[in-house]
mmCIF file of C-alpha atoms in Angstrom:
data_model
loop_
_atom_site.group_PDB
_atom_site.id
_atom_site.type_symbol
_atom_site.label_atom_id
_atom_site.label_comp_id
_atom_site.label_asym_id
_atom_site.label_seq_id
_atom_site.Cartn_x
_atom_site.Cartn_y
_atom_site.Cartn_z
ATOM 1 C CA UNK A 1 133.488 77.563 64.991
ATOM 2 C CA UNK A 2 135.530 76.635 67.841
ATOM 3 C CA UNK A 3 135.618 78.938 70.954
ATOM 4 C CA UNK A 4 138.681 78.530 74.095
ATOM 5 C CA UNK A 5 137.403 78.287 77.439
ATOM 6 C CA UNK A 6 140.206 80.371 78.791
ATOM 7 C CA UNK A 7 141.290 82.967 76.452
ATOM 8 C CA UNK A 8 144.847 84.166 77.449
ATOM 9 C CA UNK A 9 146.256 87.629 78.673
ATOM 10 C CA UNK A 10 149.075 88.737 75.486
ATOM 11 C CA UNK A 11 151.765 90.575 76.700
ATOM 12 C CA UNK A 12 151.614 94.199 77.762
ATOM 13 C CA UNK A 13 153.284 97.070 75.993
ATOM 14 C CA UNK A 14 155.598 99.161 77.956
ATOM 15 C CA UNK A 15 156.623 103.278 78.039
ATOM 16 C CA UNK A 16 158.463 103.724 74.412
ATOM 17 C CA UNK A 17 156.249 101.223 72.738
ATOM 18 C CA UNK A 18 154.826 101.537 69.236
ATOM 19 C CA UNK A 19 151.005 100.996 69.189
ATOM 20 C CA UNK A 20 148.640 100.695 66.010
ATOM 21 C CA UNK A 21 145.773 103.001 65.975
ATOM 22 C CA UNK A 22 143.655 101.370 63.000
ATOM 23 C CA UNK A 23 140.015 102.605 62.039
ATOM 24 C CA UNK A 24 138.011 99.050 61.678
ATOM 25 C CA UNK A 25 134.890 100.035 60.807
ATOM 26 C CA UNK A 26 134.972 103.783 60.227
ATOM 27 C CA UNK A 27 137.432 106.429 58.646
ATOM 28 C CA UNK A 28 135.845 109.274 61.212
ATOM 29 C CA UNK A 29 139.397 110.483 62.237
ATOM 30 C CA UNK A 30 139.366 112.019 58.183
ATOM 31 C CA UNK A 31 136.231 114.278 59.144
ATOM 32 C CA UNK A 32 136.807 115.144 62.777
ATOM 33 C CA UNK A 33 140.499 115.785 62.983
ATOM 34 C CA UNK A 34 140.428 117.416 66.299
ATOM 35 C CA UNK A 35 139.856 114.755 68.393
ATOM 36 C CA UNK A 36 141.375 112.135 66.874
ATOM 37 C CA UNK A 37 144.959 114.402 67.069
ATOM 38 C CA UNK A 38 144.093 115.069 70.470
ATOM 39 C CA UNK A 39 144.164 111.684 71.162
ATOM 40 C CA UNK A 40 147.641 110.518 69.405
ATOM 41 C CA UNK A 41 149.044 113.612 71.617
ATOM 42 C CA UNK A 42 147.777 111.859 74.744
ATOM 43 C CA UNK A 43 148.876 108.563 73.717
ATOM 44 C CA UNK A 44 152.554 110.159 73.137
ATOM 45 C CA UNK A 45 152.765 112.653 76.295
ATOM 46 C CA UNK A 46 150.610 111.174 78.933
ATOM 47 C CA UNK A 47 150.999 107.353 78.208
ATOM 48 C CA UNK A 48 154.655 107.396 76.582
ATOM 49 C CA UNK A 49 153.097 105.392 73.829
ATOM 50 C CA UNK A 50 154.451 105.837 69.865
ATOM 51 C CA UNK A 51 151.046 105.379 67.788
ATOM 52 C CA UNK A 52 151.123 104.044 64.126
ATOM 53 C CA UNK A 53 148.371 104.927 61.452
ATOM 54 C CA UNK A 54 147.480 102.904 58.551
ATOM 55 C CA UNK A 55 146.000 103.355 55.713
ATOM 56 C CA UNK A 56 142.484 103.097 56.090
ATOM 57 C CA UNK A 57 142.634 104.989 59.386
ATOM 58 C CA UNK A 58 141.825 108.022 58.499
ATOM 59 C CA UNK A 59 139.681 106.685 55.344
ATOM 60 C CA UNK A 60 135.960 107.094 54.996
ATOM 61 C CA UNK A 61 134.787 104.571 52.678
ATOM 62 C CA UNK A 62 137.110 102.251 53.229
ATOM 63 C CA UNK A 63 136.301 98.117 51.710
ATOM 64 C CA UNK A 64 136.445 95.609 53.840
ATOM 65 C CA UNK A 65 139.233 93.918 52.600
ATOM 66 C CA UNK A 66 141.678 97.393 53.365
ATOM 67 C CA UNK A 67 140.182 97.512 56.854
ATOM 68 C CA UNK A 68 141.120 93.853 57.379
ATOM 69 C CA UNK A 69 144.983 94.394 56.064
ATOM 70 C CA UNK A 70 145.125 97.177 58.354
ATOM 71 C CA UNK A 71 144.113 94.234 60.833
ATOM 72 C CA UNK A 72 146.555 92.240 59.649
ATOM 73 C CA UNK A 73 149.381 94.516 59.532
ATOM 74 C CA UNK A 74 149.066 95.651 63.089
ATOM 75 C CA UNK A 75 148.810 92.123 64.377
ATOM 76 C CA UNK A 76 151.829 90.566 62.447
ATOM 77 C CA UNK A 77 154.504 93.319 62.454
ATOM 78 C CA UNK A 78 156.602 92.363 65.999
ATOM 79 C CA UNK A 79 157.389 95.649 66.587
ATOM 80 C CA UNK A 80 153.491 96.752 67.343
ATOM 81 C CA UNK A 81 153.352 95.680 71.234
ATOM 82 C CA UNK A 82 148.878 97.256 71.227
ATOM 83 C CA UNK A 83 146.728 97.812 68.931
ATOM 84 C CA UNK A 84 143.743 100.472 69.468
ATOM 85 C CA UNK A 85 140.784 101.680 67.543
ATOM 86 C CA UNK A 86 139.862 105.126 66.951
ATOM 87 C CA UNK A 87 136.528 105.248 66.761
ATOM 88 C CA UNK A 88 133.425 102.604 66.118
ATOM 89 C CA UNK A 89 130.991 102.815 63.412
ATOM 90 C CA UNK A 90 128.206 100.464 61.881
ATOM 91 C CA UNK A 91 129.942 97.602 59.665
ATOM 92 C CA UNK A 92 132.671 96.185 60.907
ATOM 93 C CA UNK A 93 130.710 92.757 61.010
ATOM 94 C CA UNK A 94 131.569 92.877 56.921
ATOM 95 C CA UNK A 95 135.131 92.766 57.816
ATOM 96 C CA UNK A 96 135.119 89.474 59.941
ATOM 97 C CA UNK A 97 134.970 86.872 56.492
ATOM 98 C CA UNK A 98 138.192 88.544 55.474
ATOM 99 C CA UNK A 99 140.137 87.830 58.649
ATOM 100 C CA UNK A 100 143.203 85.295 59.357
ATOM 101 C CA UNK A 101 142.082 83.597 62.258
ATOM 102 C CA UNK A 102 145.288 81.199 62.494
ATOM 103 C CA UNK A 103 147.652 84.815 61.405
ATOM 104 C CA UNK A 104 146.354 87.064 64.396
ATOM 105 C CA UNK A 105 145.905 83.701 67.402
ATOM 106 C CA UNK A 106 149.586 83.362 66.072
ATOM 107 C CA UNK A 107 150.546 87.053 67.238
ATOM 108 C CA UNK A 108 147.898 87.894 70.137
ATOM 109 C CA UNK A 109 148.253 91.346 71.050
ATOM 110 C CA UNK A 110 146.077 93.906 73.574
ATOM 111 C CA UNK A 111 143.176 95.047 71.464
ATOM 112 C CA UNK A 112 141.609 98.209 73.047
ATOM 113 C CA UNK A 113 137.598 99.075 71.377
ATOM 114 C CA UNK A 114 133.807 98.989 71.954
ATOM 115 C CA UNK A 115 130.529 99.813 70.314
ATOM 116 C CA UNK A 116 131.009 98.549 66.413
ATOM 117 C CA UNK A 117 134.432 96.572 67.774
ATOM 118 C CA UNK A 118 132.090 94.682 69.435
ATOM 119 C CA UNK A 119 133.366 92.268 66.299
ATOM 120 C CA UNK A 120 136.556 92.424 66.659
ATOM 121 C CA UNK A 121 136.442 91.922 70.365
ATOM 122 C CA UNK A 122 134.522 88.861 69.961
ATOM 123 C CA UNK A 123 136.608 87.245 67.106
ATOM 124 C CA UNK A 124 139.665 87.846 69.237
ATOM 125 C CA UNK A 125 137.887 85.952 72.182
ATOM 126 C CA UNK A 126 137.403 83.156 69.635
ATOM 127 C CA UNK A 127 140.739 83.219 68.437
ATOM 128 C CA UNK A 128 142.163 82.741 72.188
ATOM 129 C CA UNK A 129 143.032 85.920 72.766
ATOM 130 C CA UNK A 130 141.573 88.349 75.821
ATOM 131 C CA UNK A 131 140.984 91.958 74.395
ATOM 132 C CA UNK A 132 139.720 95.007 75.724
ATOM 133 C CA UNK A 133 136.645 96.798 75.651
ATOM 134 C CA UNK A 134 136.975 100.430 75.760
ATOM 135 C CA UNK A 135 139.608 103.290 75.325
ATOM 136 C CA UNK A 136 139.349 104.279 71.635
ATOM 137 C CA UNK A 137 141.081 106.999 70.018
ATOM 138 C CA UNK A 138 138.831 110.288 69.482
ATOM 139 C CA UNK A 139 135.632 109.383 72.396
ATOM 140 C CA UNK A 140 138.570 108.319 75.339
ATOM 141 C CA UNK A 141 141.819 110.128 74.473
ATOM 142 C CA UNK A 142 140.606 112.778 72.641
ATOM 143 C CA UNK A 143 137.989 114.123 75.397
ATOM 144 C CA UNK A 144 138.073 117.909 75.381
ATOM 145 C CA UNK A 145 139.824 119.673 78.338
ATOM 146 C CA UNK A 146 141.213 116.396 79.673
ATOM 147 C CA UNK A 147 140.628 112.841 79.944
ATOM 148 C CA UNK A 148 138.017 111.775 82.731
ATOM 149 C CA UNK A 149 140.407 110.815 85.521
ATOM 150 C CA UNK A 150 139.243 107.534 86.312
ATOM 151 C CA UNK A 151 139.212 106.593 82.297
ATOM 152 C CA UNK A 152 143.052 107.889 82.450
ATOM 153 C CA UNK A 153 143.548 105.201 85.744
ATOM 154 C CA UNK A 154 141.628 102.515 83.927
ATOM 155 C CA UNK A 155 143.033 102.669 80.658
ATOM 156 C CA UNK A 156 146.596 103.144 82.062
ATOM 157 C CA UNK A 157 145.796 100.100 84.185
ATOM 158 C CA UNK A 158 144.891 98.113 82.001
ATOM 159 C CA UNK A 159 147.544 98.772 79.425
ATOM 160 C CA UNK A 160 150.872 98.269 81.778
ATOM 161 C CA UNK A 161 150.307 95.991 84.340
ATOM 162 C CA UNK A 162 148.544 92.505 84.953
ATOM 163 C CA UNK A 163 146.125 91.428 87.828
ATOM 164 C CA UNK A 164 143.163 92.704 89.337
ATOM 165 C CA UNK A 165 141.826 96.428 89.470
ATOM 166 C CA UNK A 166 138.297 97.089 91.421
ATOM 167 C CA UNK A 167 136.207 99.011 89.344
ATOM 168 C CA UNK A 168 134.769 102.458 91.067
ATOM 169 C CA UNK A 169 131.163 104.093 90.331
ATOM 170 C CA UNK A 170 131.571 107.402 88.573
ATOM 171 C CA UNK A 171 131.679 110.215 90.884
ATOM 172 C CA UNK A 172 130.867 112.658 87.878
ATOM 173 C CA UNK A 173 129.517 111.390 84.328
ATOM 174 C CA UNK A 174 128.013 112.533 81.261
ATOM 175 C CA UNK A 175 126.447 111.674 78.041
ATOM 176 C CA UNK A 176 125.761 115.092 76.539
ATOM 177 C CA UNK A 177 128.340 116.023 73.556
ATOM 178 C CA UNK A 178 129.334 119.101 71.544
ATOM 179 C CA UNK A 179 130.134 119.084 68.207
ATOM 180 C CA UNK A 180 133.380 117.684 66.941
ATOM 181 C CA UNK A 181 133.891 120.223 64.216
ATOM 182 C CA UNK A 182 133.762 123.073 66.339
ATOM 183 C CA UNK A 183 137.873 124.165 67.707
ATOM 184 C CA UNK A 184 135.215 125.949 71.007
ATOM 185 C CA UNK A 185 134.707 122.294 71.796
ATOM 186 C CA UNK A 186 138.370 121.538 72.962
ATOM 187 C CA UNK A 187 138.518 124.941 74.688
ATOM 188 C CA UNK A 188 137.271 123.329 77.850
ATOM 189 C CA UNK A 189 135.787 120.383 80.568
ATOM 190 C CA UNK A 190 132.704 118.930 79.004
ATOM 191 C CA UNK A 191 129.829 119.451 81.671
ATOM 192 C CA UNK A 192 128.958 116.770 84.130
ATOM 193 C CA UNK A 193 126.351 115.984 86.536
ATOM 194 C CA UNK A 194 127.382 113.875 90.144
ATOM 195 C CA UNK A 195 127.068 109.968 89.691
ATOM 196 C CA UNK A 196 124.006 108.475 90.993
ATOM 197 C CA UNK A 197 126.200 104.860 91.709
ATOM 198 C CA UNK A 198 125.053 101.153 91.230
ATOM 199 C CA UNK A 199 121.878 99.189 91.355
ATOM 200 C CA UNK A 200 121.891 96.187 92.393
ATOM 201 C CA UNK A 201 119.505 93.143 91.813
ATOM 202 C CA UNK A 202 119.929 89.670 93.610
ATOM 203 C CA UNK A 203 123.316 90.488 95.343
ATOM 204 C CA UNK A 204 123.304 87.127 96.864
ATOM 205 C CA UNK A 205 126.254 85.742 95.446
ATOM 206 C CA UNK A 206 130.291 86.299 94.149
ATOM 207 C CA UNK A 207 130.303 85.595 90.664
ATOM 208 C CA UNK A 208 133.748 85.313 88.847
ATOM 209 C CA UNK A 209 134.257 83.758 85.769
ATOM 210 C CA UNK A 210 135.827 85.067 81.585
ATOM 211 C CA UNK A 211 133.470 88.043 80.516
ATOM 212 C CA UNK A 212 131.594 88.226 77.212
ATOM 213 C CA UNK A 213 129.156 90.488 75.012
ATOM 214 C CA UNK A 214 129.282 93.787 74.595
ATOM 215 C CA UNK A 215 126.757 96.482 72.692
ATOM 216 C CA UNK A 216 123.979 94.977 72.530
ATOM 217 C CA UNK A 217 122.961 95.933 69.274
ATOM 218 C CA UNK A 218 126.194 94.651 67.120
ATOM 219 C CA UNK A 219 125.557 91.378 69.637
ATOM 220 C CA UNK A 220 122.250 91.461 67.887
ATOM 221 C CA UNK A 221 123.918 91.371 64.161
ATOM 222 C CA UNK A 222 126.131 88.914 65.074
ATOM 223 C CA UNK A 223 123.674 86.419 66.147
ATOM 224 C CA UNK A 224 122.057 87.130 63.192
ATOM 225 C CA UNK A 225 124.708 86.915 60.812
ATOM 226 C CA UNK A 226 125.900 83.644 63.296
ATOM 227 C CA UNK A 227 128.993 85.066 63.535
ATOM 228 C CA UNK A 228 131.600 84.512 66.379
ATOM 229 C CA UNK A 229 129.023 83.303 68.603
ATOM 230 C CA UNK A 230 130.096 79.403 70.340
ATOM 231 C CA UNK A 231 127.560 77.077 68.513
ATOM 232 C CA UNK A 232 128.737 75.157 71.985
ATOM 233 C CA UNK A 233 126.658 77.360 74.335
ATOM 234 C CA UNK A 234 128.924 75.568 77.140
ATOM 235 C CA UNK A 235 131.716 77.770 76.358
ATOM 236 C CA UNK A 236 129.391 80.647 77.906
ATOM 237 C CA UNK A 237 128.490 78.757 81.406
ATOM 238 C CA UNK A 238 129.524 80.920 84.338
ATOM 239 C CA UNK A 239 130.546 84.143 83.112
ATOM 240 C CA UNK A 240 130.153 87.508 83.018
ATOM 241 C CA UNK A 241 127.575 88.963 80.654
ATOM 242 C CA UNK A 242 128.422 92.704 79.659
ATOM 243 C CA UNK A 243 125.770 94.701 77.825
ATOM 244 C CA UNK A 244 125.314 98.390 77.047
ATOM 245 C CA UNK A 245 123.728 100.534 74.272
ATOM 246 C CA UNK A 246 124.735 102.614 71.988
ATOM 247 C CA UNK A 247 123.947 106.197 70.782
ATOM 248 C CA UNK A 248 121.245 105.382 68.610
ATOM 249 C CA UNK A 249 119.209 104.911 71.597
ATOM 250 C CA UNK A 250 117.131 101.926 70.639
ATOM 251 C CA UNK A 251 113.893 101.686 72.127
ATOM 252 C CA UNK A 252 112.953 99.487 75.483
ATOM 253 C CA UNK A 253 111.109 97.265 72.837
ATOM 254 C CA UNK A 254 114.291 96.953 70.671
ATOM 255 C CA UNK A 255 116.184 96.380 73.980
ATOM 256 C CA UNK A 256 113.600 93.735 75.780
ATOM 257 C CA UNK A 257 112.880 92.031 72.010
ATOM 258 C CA UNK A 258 116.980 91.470 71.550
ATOM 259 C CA UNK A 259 117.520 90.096 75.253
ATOM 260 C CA UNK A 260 113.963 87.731 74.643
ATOM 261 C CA UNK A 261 115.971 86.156 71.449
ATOM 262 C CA UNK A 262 119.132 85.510 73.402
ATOM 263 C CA UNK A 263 117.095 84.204 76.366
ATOM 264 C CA UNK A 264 115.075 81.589 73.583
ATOM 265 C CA UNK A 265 118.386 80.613 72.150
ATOM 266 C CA UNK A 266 119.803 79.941 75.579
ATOM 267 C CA UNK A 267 122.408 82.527 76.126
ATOM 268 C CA UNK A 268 121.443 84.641 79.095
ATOM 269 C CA UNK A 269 120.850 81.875 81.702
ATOM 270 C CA UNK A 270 124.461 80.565 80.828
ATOM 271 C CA UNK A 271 125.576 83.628 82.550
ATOM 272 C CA UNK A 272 125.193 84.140 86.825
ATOM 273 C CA UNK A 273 125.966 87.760 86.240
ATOM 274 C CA UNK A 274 125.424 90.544 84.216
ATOM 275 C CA UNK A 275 127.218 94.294 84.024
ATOM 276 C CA UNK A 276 124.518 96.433 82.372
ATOM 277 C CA UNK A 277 126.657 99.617 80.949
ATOM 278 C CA UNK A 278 125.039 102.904 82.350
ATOM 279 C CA UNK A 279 122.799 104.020 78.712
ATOM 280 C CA UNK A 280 123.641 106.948 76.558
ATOM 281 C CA UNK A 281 120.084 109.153 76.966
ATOM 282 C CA UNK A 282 121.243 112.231 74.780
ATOM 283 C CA UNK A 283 122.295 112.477 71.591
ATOM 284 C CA UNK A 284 122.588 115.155 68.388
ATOM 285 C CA UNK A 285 119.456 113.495 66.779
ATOM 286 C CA UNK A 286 117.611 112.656 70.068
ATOM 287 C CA UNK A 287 118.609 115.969 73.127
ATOM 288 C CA UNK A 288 116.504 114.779 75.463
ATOM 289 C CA UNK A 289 115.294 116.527 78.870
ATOM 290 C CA UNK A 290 116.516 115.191 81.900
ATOM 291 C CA UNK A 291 113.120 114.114 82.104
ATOM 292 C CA UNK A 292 113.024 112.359 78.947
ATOM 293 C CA UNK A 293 116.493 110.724 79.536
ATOM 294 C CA UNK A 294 115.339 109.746 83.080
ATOM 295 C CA UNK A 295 112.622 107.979 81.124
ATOM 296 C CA UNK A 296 114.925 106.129 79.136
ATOM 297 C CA UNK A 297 116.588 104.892 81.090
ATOM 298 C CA UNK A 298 113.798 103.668 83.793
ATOM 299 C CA UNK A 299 112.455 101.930 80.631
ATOM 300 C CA UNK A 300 115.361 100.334 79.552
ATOM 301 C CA UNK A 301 116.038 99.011 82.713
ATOM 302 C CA UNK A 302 112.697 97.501 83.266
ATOM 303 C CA UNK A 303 113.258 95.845 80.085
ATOM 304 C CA UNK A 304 116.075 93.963 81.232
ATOM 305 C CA UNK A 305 114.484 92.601 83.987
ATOM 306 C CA UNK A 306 111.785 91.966 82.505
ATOM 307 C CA UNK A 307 113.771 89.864 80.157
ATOM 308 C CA UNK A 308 116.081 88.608 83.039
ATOM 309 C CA UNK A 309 113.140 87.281 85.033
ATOM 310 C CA UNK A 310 111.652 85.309 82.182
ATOM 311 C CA UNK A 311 115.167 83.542 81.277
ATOM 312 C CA UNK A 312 117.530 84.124 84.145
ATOM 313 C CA UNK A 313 115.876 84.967 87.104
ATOM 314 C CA UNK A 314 118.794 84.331 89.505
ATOM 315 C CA UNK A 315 120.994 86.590 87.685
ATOM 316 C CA UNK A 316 123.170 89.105 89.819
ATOM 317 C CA UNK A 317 122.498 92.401 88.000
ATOM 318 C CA UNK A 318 124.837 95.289 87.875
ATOM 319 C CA UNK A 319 122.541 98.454 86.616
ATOM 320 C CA UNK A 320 124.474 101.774 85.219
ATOM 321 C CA UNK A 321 128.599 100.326 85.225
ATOM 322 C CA UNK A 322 130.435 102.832 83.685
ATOM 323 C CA UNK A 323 131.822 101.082 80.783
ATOM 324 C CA UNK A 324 129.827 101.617 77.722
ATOM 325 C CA UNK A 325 128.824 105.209 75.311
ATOM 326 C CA UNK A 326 129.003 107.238 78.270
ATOM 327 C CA UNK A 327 131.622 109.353 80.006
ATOM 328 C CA UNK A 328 133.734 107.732 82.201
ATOM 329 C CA UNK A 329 134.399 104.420 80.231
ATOM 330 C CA UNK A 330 136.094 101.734 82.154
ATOM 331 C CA UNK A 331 137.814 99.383 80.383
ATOM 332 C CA UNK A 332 137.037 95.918 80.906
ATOM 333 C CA UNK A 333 138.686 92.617 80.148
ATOM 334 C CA UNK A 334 136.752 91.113 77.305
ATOM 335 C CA UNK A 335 137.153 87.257 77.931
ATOM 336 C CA UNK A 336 139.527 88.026 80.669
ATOM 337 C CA UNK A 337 138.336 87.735 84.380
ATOM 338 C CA UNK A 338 135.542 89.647 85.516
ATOM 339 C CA UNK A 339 134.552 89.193 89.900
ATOM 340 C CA UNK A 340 130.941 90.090 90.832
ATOM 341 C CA UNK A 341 130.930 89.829 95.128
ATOM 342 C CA UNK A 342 127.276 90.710 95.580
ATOM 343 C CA UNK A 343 127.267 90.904 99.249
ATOM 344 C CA UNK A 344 130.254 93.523 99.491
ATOM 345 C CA UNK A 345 128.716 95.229 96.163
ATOM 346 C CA UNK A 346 132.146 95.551 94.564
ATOM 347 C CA UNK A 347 133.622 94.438 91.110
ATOM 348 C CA UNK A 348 137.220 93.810 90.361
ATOM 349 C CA UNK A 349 138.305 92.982 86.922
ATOM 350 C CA UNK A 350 142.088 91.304 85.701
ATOM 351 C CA UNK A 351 143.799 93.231 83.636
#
């Protein structure tokens, strides 16, 4: 596989646009309506934005190979200017053999996604072409009551205009959710607790370089799988690592045991700076205290470092950014430019 050092920025869509809204690796917008319409009526009203379903959008079950035409279709037709995801899921990696790598470098467009899109914002990088990672359909757009303010600023950001755009710590955040199915959901503001800011580890340096990686655990699959990973580790050498987890929670083990691999196959000293996304603590299966989710989080975090100081011990760490299953999500530029300026603790990505 052959990886770009500098993927490049496709153009931007503009007010009036048409925008694909495809469902890569799940069909969830068919089972939870609600937020999923919510979100098309934002895209239309509050970004100006025409979105475009296909058919496996709103299919559970979907095969690969109709999840990759959707793909397809949204990339090639001239008069799609962005293409979003609605949701994530758990197998989009199944739909990577069935894309056109020389069909969608040919037509780059703005992909917006995270968690299971981890895929398709990696392929993309491969194919040349800077995505986006965050701002799906039914977690983003379709919050209840409204969107978090500074997702609205990122996302809007990011989709209009080019250059750089500093990155903020959340001044409210949450990771506790209601149920999807219920219309009481949508009635009002989800509840939020005040936003405890960054931590920093060895802010000695400014970092800037083209960002890569994502949630951690589809990073996992794919290095199993060897998919869209530079055999050329080179590729990797002075960028920005991004990592977060997802709402399945894994365990510090899972966490420190996944970083170990990457730091025995070489990965994580390639990169003088890692963005660790603030971690989902609560979910439906796991509603933990704030005690317990305190505890999750002080163990995942020791598990990076403890990682980090066996394979990249000089690394500029970014603890708890805002950009992964948790609420804000700030869009970053995935193989775009990502600066880390340790000294004046700030980060400021190009959009």
């Amino acid at each position: 596989m052959t990886s770009p050092s500098s993927p490049a920025y496709p153009p931007k869509p503009s007010a009036g646009d048409r925008i694909a809204v495809i469902s890569p690796s799940s069909g969830l917008p068919g089972l939870f309506p609600l937020p999923y319409e919510l979100g098309l009526e934002r895209l239309r009203k509050e970004y100006g934005l025409e979105p475009v379903e296909y058919p496996a959008t709103r299919t559970m079950g979907s095969t690969p190979q109709q999840r990759a035409d959707d793909i397809h279709a949204a990339f090639s037709d001239p008069g799609i200017k962005a293409v979003i995801a609605s949701i994530g899921g758990d197998d989009q990696i199944t739909v990577l053999p069935y894309l056109d790598r020389e069909l969608i470098r040919a037509n780059p467009k703005p992909f917006f996604g995270m968690s299971d899109n981890t895929n398709l914002l990696a392929f993309l990088r491969t194919c040349g072409i800077v995505a986006f990672h965050g701002g799906s359909v039914m977690c983003e757009l379709g919050r209840p009551g409204a969107m978090h303010p500074q997702t609205a600023e990122s996302l809007r950001t990011a989709l209009f205009t080019s250059g750089p755009y500093e990155l903020r710590p959340a001044e409210l955040w949450r990771d506790i959710d209601r149920d999807w199915a219920d219309p009481a959901t949508f009635d009002a503001e989800p509840v939020t607790r005040p936003g405890s800011g960054w931590t920093w580890v060895n802010p000695d340096r400014v970092v800037e370089g083209r960002s890569w990686g994502g949630c951690l655990e589809i990073l996992g699959w794919l290095l199993m799988a060897d998919r869209e990973v530079a055999h050329d580790l080179s590729e990797y050498d002075g960028g920005v690592l991004l990592l977060e987890t997802s709402e399945d929670m894994p365990s510090a083990t899972e966490v420190f045991s996944t970083l170990r691999n990457m730091g025995e196959r070489g990965l994580l000293g390639r990169f003088p700076a890692l963005l660790m996304g603030r971690p989902k603590t609560w979910s439906f299966e796991r509603p933990n205290s704030p005690q317990e989710a305190a505890r999750y989080a002080a163990d995942q975090r020791e598990a990076v470092l403890r990682a980090m100081r066996t394979y990249a011990p000089d690394t500029t760490i970014v603890f708890d950014v805002d950009f992964g299953h948790t609420d804000p999500q700030l869009v970053i530029p995935y193989g775009g430019t990502v600066r880390v300026d340790g000294p004046a603790r700030r980060i400021t990505v190009t959009y």
